[in-house]
Amino acid sequence: MDKQPLLPDNTTERRFRNPSFRRWTFILVLLIIIGAATLRHNLFLPGNNSERLSERYEGELISWEPCVPSNGITTECSKVDVPMDHFNHGASGNRTFTIPLIRMRGANATKNLIINPGGPGMSGIEYLNDHGEQLRSIIGEGFHLLSFDPRGVNKATPLASCYPDAAAREHFSRVRFRNLEIDSPETYAWTQNFAKACSDTMGEQAKYINTPQTAADMNTILAAVGQEDMFYWGFSYGSLLGQTYAGMFPARSKRVIIDGIVNQFKWYNGTFEMESQVDTNRVFYGFLNECFKAGPVKCPLSSIATSAEQLQYIVLSSMKKLREQPLSVYLNQTAYGLLKYENLWYDVVLPALYSPSTWFTLASHLHQIILGNATDVFLASGNKDAWDLGHEGSEFIRLNDGLSGPAYWPQDRQSLLDYMIPLLNGSMFGAIHGKIFFMRQQWNIPRTHHYMPQKGVKTAHPLLILSTTYDPVCPLVSAHPAQEAFVGSRIVRINGFGHCSTSVNSSCVAKILHNFLYDGSVPETSTECEVDSSYF
């Protein structure tokens, strides 16, 4: 026999109408809410001993709240509003950028060390979440580590974008660019629309997404945390931001570390600098040489060759084959695709050159491909662009900083190709910069900053300049103009491969950094440090 549906019991309704019942129900709900709030308070507040969810520290102008927990570290978050144009407040009106902040407090700290991870376009919020513990192990507990998303980047608002929404980005951002010369007609035409869309999407604020404005934003951050002097560590593009800050505000530059150096003179004054690529090939060959030196037990890729030169030849020949014929990868009816040369070379090989800790994995992937198995590297790469940030902060900053647009670039396609191809051919990885040439040519947002790098700037304290001997994107040669720019600055060269000092372990560098930050000590002359471990 089928069961009859249960009829509602009106006992509950009668109870709810009872005033005493309603009163006790209200009290019970209130206690549950208070308990939940207390639990949330205890779970997320640092040390579980603060009295408020939001906290303002003595001498500071902003309040901080616990960040969403990430990677098991405790951080606090806040934000500051900055004027659209620091150098002409009348032009800003009521328009601002909102800059999100993140801080990892030091147990014995009285000062904030501002961190910028580079890019341009990288998130300081994400970087501190991912690398805060590594930085803390080097610096110790004597500084709060403070980072931020620069204007136009990641969680900053407004976000630098050339598309009004995700659907438009998916639809309009794709352009064929496998072969520079063959695909240049499409890229040339696509870029004209891209430049117009960037200007239209961002409006007036587009003109003020640049490095000098971000440097001035850092003074707003210092004011918010009640600090006069700049203590700073900037990596890669962050070295450019550090040089820009020190050039604009030398009297406040008390401890500035620039790490993995960008040549600011070429960045601001040149149409396009390819100095960044001068050591990329050397790092790639260094990776293969170190693999061969390590031998088959530590680097199985070396087993296919009898010399380092032969290993180079075999690997590059396999890349040539992949360029001519992509490899198919089929797992099942919902997971399959092609491993293309562009995906492997630019989205797997090039990023791995930045960090020697990934070299064993890279060698394993190349070994498998040479043996005819592309599955693991296909899955590892995700068949996606490793450089896609989901916004155009990098493009806005680069193009607004340097010499862009019709005043500096030939406007026909062939003249541009005649200029750019010899530059791109200087590196095996040069073609990755192809699209930015077209963007520079077509960019129609005017440059509004007036910063011009100078030599012989005297800062409050000499800068510390760090560089590996072979950096794939910020070569040692770029460190020398930085030293010429700032009186008394010193170069510390780390004898090894990798992007920035943190890509390798060096107790020598850690000691110099610690002494510089805490005591102001700089080496008497430019010096060298060795790495502490092998690459394989």
XYZ file of C-alpha atoms in Angstrom:
536
model
C 0.000 0.000 0.000
C 1.291 3.458 -0.890
C 2.152 5.682 1.997
C 0.095 8.824 2.374
C 2.001 12.102 2.348
C 2.518 13.456 5.815
C 0.287 16.385 6.641
C 1.813 19.416 8.330
C 1.565 19.380 12.067
C 0.073 22.659 13.290
C 1.659 22.097 16.710
C 4.683 24.144 15.607
C 2.437 26.995 14.494
C 0.667 27.013 17.862
C 4.003 27.056 19.685
C 5.272 29.981 17.587
C 2.197 32.021 18.463
C 3.066 31.561 22.130
C 4.948 34.729 23.336
C 7.151 32.765 25.729
C 8.177 30.388 22.931
C 9.005 33.279 20.607
C 11.116 34.954 23.289
C 13.221 31.857 23.969
C 13.585 31.183 20.242
C 14.917 34.718 19.730
C 17.424 34.293 22.576
C 18.611 30.945 21.157
C 19.119 32.411 17.661
C 20.967 35.388 19.146
C 23.300 33.078 21.065
C 24.008 31.088 17.880
C 24.871 34.283 15.981
C 27.161 35.510 18.764
C 28.847 32.118 18.943
C 29.425 32.030 15.200
C 30.874 35.530 15.244
C 33.167 34.610 18.134
C 34.295 31.478 16.326
C 35.045 33.463 13.158
C 36.870 36.047 15.273
C 39.034 33.387 16.910
C 39.740 31.485 13.721
C 40.965 34.358 11.602
C 42.431 37.015 13.863
C 46.231 36.715 14.209
C 47.134 35.196 17.549
C 43.451 34.760 18.471
C 43.825 37.543 21.035
C 42.610 40.699 19.292
C 39.461 42.359 20.550
C 38.224 43.534 17.135
C 37.896 41.982 13.729
C 39.262 45.223 12.269
C 42.372 46.718 13.845
C 44.128 50.068 13.541
C 47.669 50.212 14.891
C 49.178 53.195 16.661
C 50.512 55.774 14.235
C 48.679 54.350 11.216
C 45.806 55.904 9.277
C 44.153 52.725 7.989
C 42.508 49.706 9.554
C 43.523 46.127 8.822
C 41.480 42.948 8.701
C 42.582 39.322 8.540
C 43.085 38.206 4.950
C 41.473 35.059 3.633
C 43.883 32.324 4.820
C 46.281 31.170 2.107
C 49.143 28.655 2.222
C 48.940 28.480 5.995
C 50.373 31.947 6.629
C 48.768 34.712 8.661
C 48.368 38.015 6.860
C 46.282 41.139 7.219
C 44.655 43.139 4.442
C 43.684 46.747 3.885
C 43.444 49.267 1.055
C 44.202 52.878 0.210
C 42.695 55.268 -2.297
C 45.155 57.224 -4.421
C 44.480 60.158 -6.763
C 44.243 59.419 -10.459
C 47.109 61.861 -11.089
C 49.523 62.542 -8.223
C 51.238 65.318 -10.139
C 48.149 67.304 -11.108
C 45.401 66.870 -8.545
C 43.197 69.250 -10.490
C 43.085 66.751 -13.343
C 42.031 63.963 -10.985
C 38.786 65.502 -9.783
C 37.184 62.842 -7.610
C 38.630 59.979 -9.659
C 40.874 57.577 -7.786
C 42.467 54.162 -7.908
C 41.953 51.790 -4.996
C 45.112 49.885 -4.078
C 44.719 46.669 -2.017
C 47.404 45.970 0.580
C 48.623 42.813 2.285
C 50.970 42.572 5.246
C 52.782 39.762 6.990
C 53.640 41.125 10.417
C 57.076 40.630 11.927
C 57.260 39.694 15.591
C 59.896 42.339 16.355
C 59.106 44.798 13.580
C 58.846 48.561 13.783
C 59.101 49.264 10.044
C 57.452 48.028 6.872
C 59.465 46.588 3.990
C 57.505 47.148 0.784
C 57.744 44.284 -1.703
C 57.039 44.383 -5.437
C 57.287 41.092 -7.373
C 57.615 42.553 -10.872
C 55.834 41.855 -14.108
C 54.792 44.471 -14.840
C 51.338 43.325 -13.911
C 52.108 40.777 -11.187
C 50.030 40.769 -8.028
C 51.811 41.649 -4.811
C 48.916 40.068 -2.905
C 49.440 36.706 -4.574
C 53.214 36.977 -4.359
C 53.289 37.512 -0.604
C 50.861 34.634 -0.101
C 53.081 32.362 -2.192
C 56.546 33.558 -1.150
C 56.098 35.279 2.197
C 57.638 32.444 4.188
C 60.690 32.363 1.907
C 61.191 36.107 2.303
C 60.651 35.867 6.068
C 63.364 33.189 6.338
C 65.822 35.581 4.670
C 64.817 38.820 6.387
C 63.853 37.634 9.853
C 61.200 39.108 12.143
C 62.492 42.680 12.209
C 60.276 43.973 9.385
C 56.633 43.771 8.451
C 56.460 42.512 4.856
C 54.000 44.722 2.978
C 52.956 44.279 -0.624
C 50.202 45.582 -2.876
C 48.513 45.249 -6.233
C 49.663 48.259 -8.284
C 47.100 50.491 -9.968
C 45.418 48.611 -12.787
C 46.580 45.186 -11.578
C 44.670 42.171 -10.216
C 42.447 43.350 -7.308
C 43.195 47.059 -7.731
C 40.271 49.077 -9.068
C 39.658 50.035 -11.715
C 41.358 47.055 -13.331
C 43.386 47.786 -16.452
C 41.391 46.067 -19.165
C 40.836 46.329 -22.888
C 37.613 44.317 -22.695
C 34.388 45.204 -20.866
C 33.805 41.646 -19.644
C 35.093 38.076 -19.767
C 32.953 37.166 -22.771
C 34.412 40.028 -24.802
C 37.924 39.025 -23.767
C 37.341 35.447 -24.880
C 35.864 36.562 -28.193
C 38.171 39.427 -29.183
C 41.555 38.667 -27.606
C 42.485 35.764 -29.869
C 44.830 36.501 -32.755
C 46.860 34.131 -34.890
C 50.540 34.687 -34.236
C 52.458 31.486 -34.886
C 54.754 32.857 -37.584
C 55.876 36.469 -37.374
C 56.027 37.194 -41.082
C 53.151 35.002 -42.271
C 50.747 36.085 -39.532
C 51.774 39.746 -39.354
C 48.929 41.023 -41.610
C 46.329 39.658 -39.188
C 48.250 40.840 -36.121
C 48.726 44.303 -37.609
C 44.992 44.665 -38.259
C 43.979 43.117 -34.917
C 46.215 45.507 -32.967
C 44.482 48.570 -34.399
C 41.228 47.379 -32.823
C 43.005 46.338 -29.634
C 44.491 49.807 -29.079
C 41.130 51.500 -29.616
C 39.394 49.059 -27.267
C 41.977 49.699 -24.525
C 41.387 53.436 -24.711
C 37.596 53.175 -24.872
C 37.309 50.595 -22.083
C 39.449 52.488 -19.552
C 38.549 56.059 -20.475
C 40.411 58.928 -18.830
C 42.134 56.726 -16.244
C 43.978 54.825 -18.982
C 46.561 57.614 -19.198
C 47.599 57.298 -15.571
C 48.469 53.614 -15.349
C 52.237 53.954 -15.392
C 55.282 53.390 -13.203
C 55.891 56.985 -11.992
C 52.300 57.153 -10.719
C 52.783 53.799 -8.951
C 55.995 55.122 -7.388
C 53.991 58.042 -5.994
C 51.307 55.589 -4.825
C 53.954 54.044 -2.577
C 54.239 57.352 -0.703
C 50.504 57.169 -0.047
C 51.043 53.660 1.313
C 53.873 54.891 3.551
C 51.678 57.697 4.873
C 48.906 55.199 5.601
C 51.225 53.086 7.772
C 52.855 56.101 9.434
C 56.304 55.639 7.912
C 58.480 58.359 6.369
C 61.426 56.374 4.996
C 61.188 53.873 2.158
C 62.391 50.352 2.860
C 61.884 48.436 -0.381
C 62.738 45.193 -2.171
C 61.717 44.982 -5.818
C 62.196 42.062 -8.186
C 62.482 42.220 -11.989
C 60.102 45.007 -13.102
C 60.040 45.800 -9.379
C 63.672 46.874 -9.831
C 62.445 49.463 -12.342
C 59.813 50.645 -9.871
C 62.522 50.886 -7.199
C 64.835 52.874 -9.468
C 61.955 55.154 -10.439
C 61.060 55.757 -6.797
C 64.680 56.438 -5.834
C 65.036 58.816 -8.773
C 61.856 60.720 -7.893
C 62.143 60.641 -4.096
C 65.852 60.217 -3.278
C 65.609 61.785 0.185
C 63.112 59.130 1.306
C 65.028 56.165 -0.175
C 66.531 54.801 3.053
C 66.903 51.114 2.118
C 66.194 50.208 -1.497
C 67.058 46.750 -2.823
C 66.649 46.141 -6.545
C 66.896 42.526 -7.623
C 67.011 41.296 -11.236
C 67.610 44.589 -12.974
C 65.711 46.364 -15.742
C 67.618 49.104 -17.578
C 65.524 52.165 -16.744
C 67.255 54.338 -19.341
C 66.212 52.048 -22.180
C 62.785 51.369 -20.660
C 61.770 55.023 -20.581
C 63.838 56.512 -23.399
C 63.886 53.778 -26.052
C 61.260 52.617 -28.507
C 61.813 49.022 -27.462
C 64.584 47.402 -25.478
C 65.764 43.887 -26.232
C 68.567 44.062 -23.675
C 66.404 41.824 -21.513
C 67.074 38.945 -23.927
C 70.875 39.061 -24.101
C 71.392 36.128 -21.711
C 68.275 34.027 -22.377
C 70.079 31.684 -24.763
C 72.964 31.350 -22.299
C 70.583 30.266 -19.540
C 69.004 27.660 -21.818
C 72.412 26.261 -22.764
C 73.436 26.457 -19.119
C 70.430 24.323 -18.187
C 71.495 21.648 -20.697
C 75.162 21.837 -19.657
C 74.276 21.434 -15.977
C 72.054 18.480 -16.870
C 74.876 16.776 -18.744
C 77.332 17.468 -15.895
C 74.901 15.915 -13.408
C 74.722 12.671 -15.402
C 71.894 10.211 -16.145
C 71.152 9.350 -12.511
C 70.331 12.943 -11.555
C 69.247 14.130 -15.013
C 67.977 11.279 -17.235
C 67.818 13.605 -20.246
C 71.625 13.484 -20.399
C 71.503 9.766 -21.242
C 70.620 10.500 -24.875
C 73.933 12.266 -25.605
C 77.675 11.748 -25.227
C 78.502 15.435 -24.842
C 76.820 18.664 -23.801
C 77.038 19.913 -27.388
C 75.297 16.800 -28.681
C 72.598 17.188 -26.048
C 71.967 20.745 -27.246
C 71.743 19.552 -30.850
C 69.287 16.744 -30.038
C 66.994 18.960 -27.954
C 66.926 21.795 -30.493
C 66.331 19.322 -33.321
C 63.341 17.922 -31.450
C 61.993 21.470 -31.049
C 62.366 22.031 -34.794
C 60.406 18.838 -35.491
C 57.670 19.901 -33.082
C 57.428 23.269 -34.784
C 56.903 21.553 -38.123
C 54.561 18.887 -36.748
C 52.651 19.225 -33.439
C 52.131 16.070 -31.379
C 48.663 14.718 -30.735
C 47.733 13.711 -27.193
C 44.612 11.619 -26.566
C 43.548 10.496 -23.101
C 39.812 10.010 -23.618
C 36.893 11.574 -25.472
C 36.907 14.640 -23.212
C 40.651 15.082 -22.721
C 42.782 15.438 -25.804
C 44.559 18.045 -27.881
C 47.802 19.074 -29.512
C 51.163 19.846 -27.995
C 52.439 22.695 -30.143
C 55.909 24.151 -30.312
C 54.660 27.536 -29.108
C 53.037 26.033 -26.011
C 56.123 24.046 -25.102
C 58.782 26.629 -25.931
C 57.187 29.763 -24.488
C 54.823 28.421 -21.814
C 56.944 25.560 -20.429
C 60.620 25.962 -21.325
C 60.987 29.728 -20.927
C 59.259 30.010 -17.506
C 61.370 27.099 -16.238
C 64.556 28.995 -17.056
C 63.561 31.540 -14.400
C 63.767 29.006 -11.582
C 66.474 26.298 -11.465
C 64.395 24.410 -8.892
C 62.157 23.398 -11.830
C 64.991 22.218 -14.084
C 64.685 18.541 -13.179
C 61.010 18.571 -14.187
C 61.799 20.447 -17.396
C 64.519 17.945 -18.282
C 62.099 15.072 -17.660
C 59.498 16.636 -19.948
C 62.004 17.181 -22.756
C 63.282 13.627 -22.358
C 59.765 12.216 -22.706
C 59.037 14.322 -25.784
C 62.225 13.174 -27.486
C 61.150 9.595 -26.733
C 57.758 10.320 -28.332
C 55.593 10.761 -25.223
C 53.993 14.207 -24.925
C 51.264 13.333 -22.407
C 52.887 14.558 -19.181
C 54.043 17.886 -20.570
C 50.649 18.409 -22.236
C 48.928 17.893 -18.891
C 51.486 20.004 -17.036
C 51.155 22.933 -19.401
C 47.387 22.717 -19.466
C 47.634 23.770 -23.097
C 47.314 27.392 -22.005
C 49.278 30.621 -22.060
C 51.488 30.806 -18.970
C 51.710 34.580 -19.308
C 47.965 35.308 -19.416
C 47.128 37.461 -16.374
C 43.455 38.003 -17.192
C 44.002 41.749 -17.482
C 46.100 44.153 -19.544
C 47.985 45.793 -16.677
C 51.306 44.742 -18.168
C 50.492 46.271 -21.543
C 49.208 49.552 -20.105
C 52.276 49.990 -17.906
C 54.818 49.113 -20.599
C 53.180 51.178 -23.309
C 52.407 54.193 -21.133
C 55.937 54.242 -19.680
C 57.914 54.139 -22.920
C 57.839 55.705 -26.368
C 54.656 54.418 -27.987
C 52.365 55.486 -30.799
C 52.633 57.185 -34.197
C 55.077 59.852 -33.028
C 57.779 57.222 -32.475
C 56.922 54.311 -34.763
C 56.469 53.798 -38.507
C 52.795 53.149 -39.152
C 52.994 50.703 -42.050
C 53.383 46.988 -41.428
C 56.471 46.319 -43.539
C 58.527 49.107 -41.991
C 57.706 47.720 -38.566
C 58.773 44.221 -39.626
C 62.037 45.551 -41.035
C 62.755 47.117 -37.649
C 61.623 44.356 -35.316
C 62.704 41.115 -36.995
C 66.466 41.653 -36.538
C 65.852 42.458 -32.862
C 63.671 39.409 -32.251
C 66.111 37.117 -34.042
C 68.768 37.972 -31.475
C 67.317 35.348 -29.118
C 65.791 31.907 -29.567
C 62.927 33.198 -27.428
C 62.658 36.648 -29.009
C 59.428 36.005 -30.897
C 57.448 36.076 -27.652
C 57.819 39.867 -27.794
C 56.389 40.136 -31.311
C 52.897 41.319 -30.395
C 54.149 44.083 -28.112
C 55.912 45.698 -31.090
C 52.592 45.970 -32.916
C 50.968 47.326 -29.749
C 53.648 49.989 -29.365
C 53.148 51.006 -32.982
C 49.367 51.380 -32.676
C 49.042 52.636 -29.077
C 46.967 55.824 -28.988
C 46.950 56.629 -25.263
C 49.238 59.638 -24.668
C 52.182 59.439 -22.306
C 51.413 61.695 -19.345
C 54.417 61.207 -17.066
C 57.571 63.323 -17.226
C 60.040 61.083 -15.416
C 63.479 61.009 -17.029
C 66.173 58.793 -15.466
C 69.339 60.586 -14.403
C 72.860 59.504 -13.493
C 74.547 60.405 -10.215
C 71.422 60.601 -8.038
C 72.324 60.827 -4.350
C 69.821 58.908 -2.247
C 69.408 58.905 1.530
C 71.348 55.633 1.538
C 73.111 53.740 -1.277
C 71.055 51.161 -3.171
C 71.815 47.435 -3.047
C 71.752 45.893 -6.536
C 71.393 42.107 -6.879
C 71.783 40.034 -10.042
C 72.620 36.499 -11.009
C 75.410 36.076 -13.553
C 72.937 34.646 -16.056
C 69.373 35.880 -15.728
C 67.024 34.895 -18.587
C 65.165 38.242 -18.672
C 67.078 40.728 -16.492
C 70.722 40.330 -17.495
C 73.721 41.357 -15.447
C 74.615 43.993 -18.043
C 71.518 45.970 -16.969
C 72.860 46.270 -13.420
C 75.692 48.588 -14.454
C 73.487 51.505 -15.618
C 71.609 51.172 -12.315
C 74.870 51.524 -10.420
C 75.768 54.600 -12.476
C 72.393 56.136 -11.666
C 72.754 56.069 -7.867
C 75.771 57.319 -5.952
C 77.466 54.709 -3.763
C 75.270 51.813 -4.897
C 76.811 48.338 -4.956
C 76.282 45.318 -7.191
C 76.178 41.856 -5.649
C 76.580 39.245 -8.368
C 75.354 35.731 -7.640
C 77.442 33.305 -9.685
C 74.693 31.196 -11.140
C 71.589 30.936 -13.280
C 68.062 32.103 -12.553
C 65.790 35.102 -12.364
C 66.555 37.253 -9.301
C 68.454 36.274 -6.180
C 65.575 34.267 -4.708
C 65.710 31.756 -7.585
C 68.776 30.144 -5.969
C 69.941 29.486 -2.421
C 72.880 31.599 -1.292
C 73.735 32.151 2.367
C 76.196 34.809 1.191
C 73.397 36.876 -0.358
C 71.135 36.339 2.654
C 73.828 37.713 4.979
C 74.418 40.792 2.802
C 70.663 41.442 2.608
C 70.225 41.092 6.351
C 73.120 43.423 7.152
C 71.920 45.989 4.627
C 68.373 46.119 5.966
C 69.210 46.126 9.669
C 72.530 47.998 9.804
C 72.731 49.789 6.477
C 75.924 47.894 5.656
C 76.928 47.788 1.997
C 79.924 45.919 0.584
C 82.987 48.153 0.218
C 83.038 47.308 -3.465
C 80.779 45.371 -5.772
C 81.059 41.750 -4.734
C 80.267 38.162 -5.722
C 78.379 35.366 -3.989
C 78.238 31.662 -4.747
C 75.141 29.456 -4.766
C 74.856 26.845 -2.026
C 73.628 23.836 -3.993
C 73.836 22.115 -7.356
C 71.157 22.448 -10.025
C 70.336 18.733 -10.252
